[in-house]
C-alpha atoms as one frame of an Amber mdcrd trajectory, in Angstrom:
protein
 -39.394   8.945  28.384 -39.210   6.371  25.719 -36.423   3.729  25.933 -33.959
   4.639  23.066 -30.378   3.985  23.116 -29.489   7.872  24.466 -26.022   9.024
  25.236 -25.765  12.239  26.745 -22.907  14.671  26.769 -23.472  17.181  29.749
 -21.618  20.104  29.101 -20.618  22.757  31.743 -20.012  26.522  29.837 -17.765
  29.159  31.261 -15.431  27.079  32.519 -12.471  29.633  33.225 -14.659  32.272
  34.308 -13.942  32.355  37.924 -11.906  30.219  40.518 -15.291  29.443  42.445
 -17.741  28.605  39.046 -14.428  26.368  37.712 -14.285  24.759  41.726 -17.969
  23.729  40.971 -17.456  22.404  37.448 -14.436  19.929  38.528 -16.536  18.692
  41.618 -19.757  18.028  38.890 -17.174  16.338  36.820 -15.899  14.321  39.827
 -18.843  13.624  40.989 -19.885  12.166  37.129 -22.662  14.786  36.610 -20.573
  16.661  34.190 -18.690  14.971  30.677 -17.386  17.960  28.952 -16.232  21.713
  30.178 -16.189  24.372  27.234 -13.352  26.791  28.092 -13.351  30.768  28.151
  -9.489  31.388  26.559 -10.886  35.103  27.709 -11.696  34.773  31.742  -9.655
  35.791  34.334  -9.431  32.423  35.493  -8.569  30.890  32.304  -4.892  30.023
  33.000  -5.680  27.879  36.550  -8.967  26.263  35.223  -6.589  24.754  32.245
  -4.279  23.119  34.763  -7.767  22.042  36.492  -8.684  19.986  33.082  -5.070
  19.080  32.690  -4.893  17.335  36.526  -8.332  16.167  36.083  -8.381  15.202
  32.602 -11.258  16.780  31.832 -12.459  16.998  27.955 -12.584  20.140  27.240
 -13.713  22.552  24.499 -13.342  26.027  23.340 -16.332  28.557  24.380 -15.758
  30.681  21.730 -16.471  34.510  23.003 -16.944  37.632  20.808 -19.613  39.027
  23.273 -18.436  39.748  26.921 -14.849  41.072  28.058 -11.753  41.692  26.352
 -10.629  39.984  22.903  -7.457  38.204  23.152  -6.768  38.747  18.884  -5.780
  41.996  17.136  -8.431  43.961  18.425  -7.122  43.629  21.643  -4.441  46.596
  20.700  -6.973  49.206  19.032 -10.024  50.331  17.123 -12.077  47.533  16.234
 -15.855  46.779  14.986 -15.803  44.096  18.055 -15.299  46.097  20.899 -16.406
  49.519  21.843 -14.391  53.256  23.146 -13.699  51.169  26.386 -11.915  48.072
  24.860 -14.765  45.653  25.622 -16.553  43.278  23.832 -19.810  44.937  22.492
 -22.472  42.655  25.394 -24.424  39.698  24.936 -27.012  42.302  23.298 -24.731
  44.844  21.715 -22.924  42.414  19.783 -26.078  41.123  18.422 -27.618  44.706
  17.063 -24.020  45.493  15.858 -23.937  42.262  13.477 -27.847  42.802  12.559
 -26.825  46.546  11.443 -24.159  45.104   9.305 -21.144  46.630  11.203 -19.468
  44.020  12.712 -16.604  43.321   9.865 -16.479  39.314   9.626 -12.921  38.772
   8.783 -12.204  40.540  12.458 -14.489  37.899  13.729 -12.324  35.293  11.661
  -9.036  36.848  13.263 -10.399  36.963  17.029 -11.256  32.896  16.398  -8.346
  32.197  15.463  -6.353  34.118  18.528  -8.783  31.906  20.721  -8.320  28.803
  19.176  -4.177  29.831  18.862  -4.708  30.555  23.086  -6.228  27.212  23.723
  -3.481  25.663  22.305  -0.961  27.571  24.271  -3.145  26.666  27.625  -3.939
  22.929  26.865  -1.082  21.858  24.355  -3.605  20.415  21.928  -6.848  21.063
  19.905 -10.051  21.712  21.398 -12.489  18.603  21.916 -15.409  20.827  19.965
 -16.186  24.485  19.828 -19.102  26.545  20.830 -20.671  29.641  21.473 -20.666
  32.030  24.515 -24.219  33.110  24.642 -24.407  30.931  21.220 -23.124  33.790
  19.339 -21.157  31.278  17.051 -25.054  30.841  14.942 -25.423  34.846  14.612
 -25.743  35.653  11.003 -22.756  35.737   9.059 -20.780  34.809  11.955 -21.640
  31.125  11.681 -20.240  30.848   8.264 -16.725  32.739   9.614 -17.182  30.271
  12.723 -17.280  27.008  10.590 -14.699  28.330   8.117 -12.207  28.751  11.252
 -12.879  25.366  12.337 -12.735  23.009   9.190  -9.469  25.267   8.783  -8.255
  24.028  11.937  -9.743  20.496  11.987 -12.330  21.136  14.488 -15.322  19.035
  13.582 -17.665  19.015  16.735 -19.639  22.218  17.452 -23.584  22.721  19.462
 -26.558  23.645  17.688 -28.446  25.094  20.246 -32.336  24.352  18.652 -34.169
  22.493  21.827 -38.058  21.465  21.056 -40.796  22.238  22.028 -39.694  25.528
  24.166 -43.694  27.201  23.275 -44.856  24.849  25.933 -42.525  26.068  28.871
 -44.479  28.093  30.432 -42.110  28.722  33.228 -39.535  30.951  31.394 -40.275
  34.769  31.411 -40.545  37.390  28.472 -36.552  37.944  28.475 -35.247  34.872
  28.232 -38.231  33.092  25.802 -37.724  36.269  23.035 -33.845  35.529  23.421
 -33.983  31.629  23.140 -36.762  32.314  20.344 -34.349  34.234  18.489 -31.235
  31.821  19.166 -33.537  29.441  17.379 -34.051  31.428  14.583 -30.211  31.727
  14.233 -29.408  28.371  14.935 -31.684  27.390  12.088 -30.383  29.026   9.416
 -26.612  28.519  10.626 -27.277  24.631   9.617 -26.556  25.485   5.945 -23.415
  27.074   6.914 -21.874  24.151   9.355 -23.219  21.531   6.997 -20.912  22.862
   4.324 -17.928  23.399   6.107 -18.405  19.351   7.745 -19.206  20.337  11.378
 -20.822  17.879  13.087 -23.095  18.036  16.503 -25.296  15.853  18.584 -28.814
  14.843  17.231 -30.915  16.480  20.136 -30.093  20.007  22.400 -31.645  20.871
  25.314 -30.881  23.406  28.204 -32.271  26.670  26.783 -35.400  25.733  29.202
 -33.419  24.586  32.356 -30.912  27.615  33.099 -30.212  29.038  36.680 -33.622
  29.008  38.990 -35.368  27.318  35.881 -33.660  23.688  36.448 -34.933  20.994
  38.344 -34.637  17.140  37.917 -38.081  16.896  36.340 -37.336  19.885  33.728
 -34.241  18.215  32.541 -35.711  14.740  31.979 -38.803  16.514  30.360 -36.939
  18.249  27.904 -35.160  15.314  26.882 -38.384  13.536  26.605 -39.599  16.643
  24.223 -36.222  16.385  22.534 -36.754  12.380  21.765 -40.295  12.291  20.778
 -41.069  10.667  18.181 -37.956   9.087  17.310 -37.662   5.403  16.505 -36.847
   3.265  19.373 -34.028   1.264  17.418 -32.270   4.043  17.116 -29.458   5.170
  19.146 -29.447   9.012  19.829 -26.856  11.272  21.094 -28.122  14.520  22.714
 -26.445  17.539  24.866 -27.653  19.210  28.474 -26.024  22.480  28.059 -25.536
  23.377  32.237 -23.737  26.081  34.209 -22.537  24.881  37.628 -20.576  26.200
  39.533 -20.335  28.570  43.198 -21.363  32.130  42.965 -18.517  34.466  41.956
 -17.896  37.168  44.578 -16.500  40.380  43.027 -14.141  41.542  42.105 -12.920
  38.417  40.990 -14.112  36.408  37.485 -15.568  37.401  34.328 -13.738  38.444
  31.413 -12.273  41.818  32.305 -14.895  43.471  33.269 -15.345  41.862  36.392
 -18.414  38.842  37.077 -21.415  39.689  35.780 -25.135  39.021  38.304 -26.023
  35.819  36.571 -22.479  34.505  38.036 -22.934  36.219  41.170 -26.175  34.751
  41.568 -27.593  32.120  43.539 -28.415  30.168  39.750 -24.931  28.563  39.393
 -25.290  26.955  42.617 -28.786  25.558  41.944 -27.804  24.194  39.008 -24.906
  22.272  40.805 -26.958  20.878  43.377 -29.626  19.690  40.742 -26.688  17.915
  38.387 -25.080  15.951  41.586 -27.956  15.127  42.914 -28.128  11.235  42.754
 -31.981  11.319  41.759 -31.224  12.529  38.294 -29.027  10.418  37.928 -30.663
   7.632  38.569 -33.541   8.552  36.338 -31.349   9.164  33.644 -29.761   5.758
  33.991 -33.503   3.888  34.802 -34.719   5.802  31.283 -31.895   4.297  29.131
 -30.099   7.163  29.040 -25.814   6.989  29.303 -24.024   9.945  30.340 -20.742
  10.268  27.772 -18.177  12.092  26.664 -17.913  13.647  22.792 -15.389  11.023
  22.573 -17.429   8.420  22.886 -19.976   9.510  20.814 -20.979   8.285  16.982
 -21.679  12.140  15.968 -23.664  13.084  13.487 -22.644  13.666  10.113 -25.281
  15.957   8.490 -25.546  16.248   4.849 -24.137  12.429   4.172 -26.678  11.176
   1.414 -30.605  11.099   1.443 -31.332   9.236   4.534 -28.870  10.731   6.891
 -30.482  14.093   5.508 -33.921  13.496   6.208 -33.255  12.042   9.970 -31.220
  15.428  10.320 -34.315  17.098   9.196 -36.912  14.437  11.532 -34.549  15.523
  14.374 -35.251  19.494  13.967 -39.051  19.694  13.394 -40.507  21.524  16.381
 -42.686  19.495  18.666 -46.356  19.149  17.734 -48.559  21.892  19.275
């Protein structure tokens, strides 16, 4: 990896989910493997994993969720274009096809973000530390431009862009999950207009798409950084994102967001991916390659859009690797 001045936010999703995922995001955060937790306002275990952060002071973000479980806005009480004849949320999938066929109504979306970022209040007694996506569906078409609109109105200003080079060459990921990050990129792309509008603001580099459950290992993680920083000058100083999901597997019936934990959660994958962040060998890489782990607090963050030169490094940033 080349030696640039790298600080790295490593950011634990879900947290709220389930007692046993949030007991494996505080012990990655104790352990300093984890910087930042992004908080489900949604999951059964939202209430006891906010007096978690509280005790542990734990930065903490919103993980915005229109996809899985039950809203916590107006739709909660009746018919709605976000949630089907059973109440739900549409599904990671369903929720995608229903905003592609031009029936999700946005200003629903708008309302539903704004009971979530009202809930985190009520939970943490302040504003979220950024806001992002459960199963990114905060870059979805149309949705982004609700998503940044609800948080320049609330003076949110950090949010993830989930675009992580060079994902072509990772031959390890199967058919599933390379069409879905594929498409996330698409989205992601053309949400940039959108967040650069309303001022949001979000690390120069991303990278986790390629190291999720099984698919994370000490070498994958310092690879995709290494993807993620090529080619970027040496004198500059870089922030960047690991996008993780530790935690211990949930054990039904308790967890998820109403509907019970889903099998990625019940999995063996959360676990993996604790043992591989806490591990003190990549940690010690990290550190030996330049690179400090951070919080968004400590973090110069990008400003996209501010004049010709911070432009076309925005731009550098987001080509895709070489093939």
């Amino acid at each position: 990896m080349a030696r640039l001045r790298v600080r790295l936010v490593v950011t634990a999703d879900d947290f709220g989910y389930c007692p046993r995922r949030d007991e494996g995001i505080v012990e990655a955060f104790l352990a300093g493997a984890v910087t930042s937790v992004s908080l489900l306002v949604n999951g059964s275990a939202s209430e006891s994993a906010a007096e978690l952060a509280r005790r542990h002071q734990i930065p903490t973000g919103l993980h915005a969720n229109l996809s899985e479980g039950r809203p916590v806005g107006p739709a909660r009480r009746g018919a709605s274009s976000l949630i089907g004849s059973e109440g739900f949320f549409l599904g990671k999938m369903g929720f995608r096809r229903a905003v592609a066929a031009g029936e999700v109504i946005l200003p629903q979306v708008r309302e539903e973000l704004e009971a979530q970022l009202s809930r985190f209040r009520e939970l943490l007694g302040r504003d979220p530390t950024h806001v992002d996506g459960h199963q990114h569906v905060h870059v979805l078409p149309g949705v982004c431009r609700v998503f940044a609109e609800a948080l320049q109105a609330c003076g949110v200003r950090f949010t993830r862009l989930p675009l992580e080079r060079g994902l072509d060459g990772c031959a390890w990921l199967e058919a599933p999950a390379r069409a879905f990050a594929g498409t996330v990129e698409q989205d992601a792309r053309a949400a940039i207009g959108p967040f650069v509008h309303h001022g949001l603001r979000w690390t120069d580099v991303f990278v986790g798409l390629s190291t999720c459950g099984q698919n994370m290992s000490a070498h994958r993680v310092l690879e995709a950084l290494a993807r993620a920083l090529e080619g970027i000058p040496a004198s500059r100083a870089v922030t960047a994102e690991l996008m993780a999901h530790p935690g211990y597997p949930s054990v039904p019936p308790l967890g998820g967001c109403g509907e019970g934990p889903d099998a990625f959660s019940c999995s063996s994958d959360r676990l993996h991916e604790l043992r591989v962040l806490t591990a003190p060998a990549l940690r010690a890489q990290l550190a030996q390659d330049g690179v400090q782990l951070c919080t968004l607090e400590d973090l110069d963050c990008k400003r996209p859009g501010e004049g010709a030169a911070r432009k076309a490094t925005w731009e550098t940033f987001l080509e895709p690797s070489p093939p």
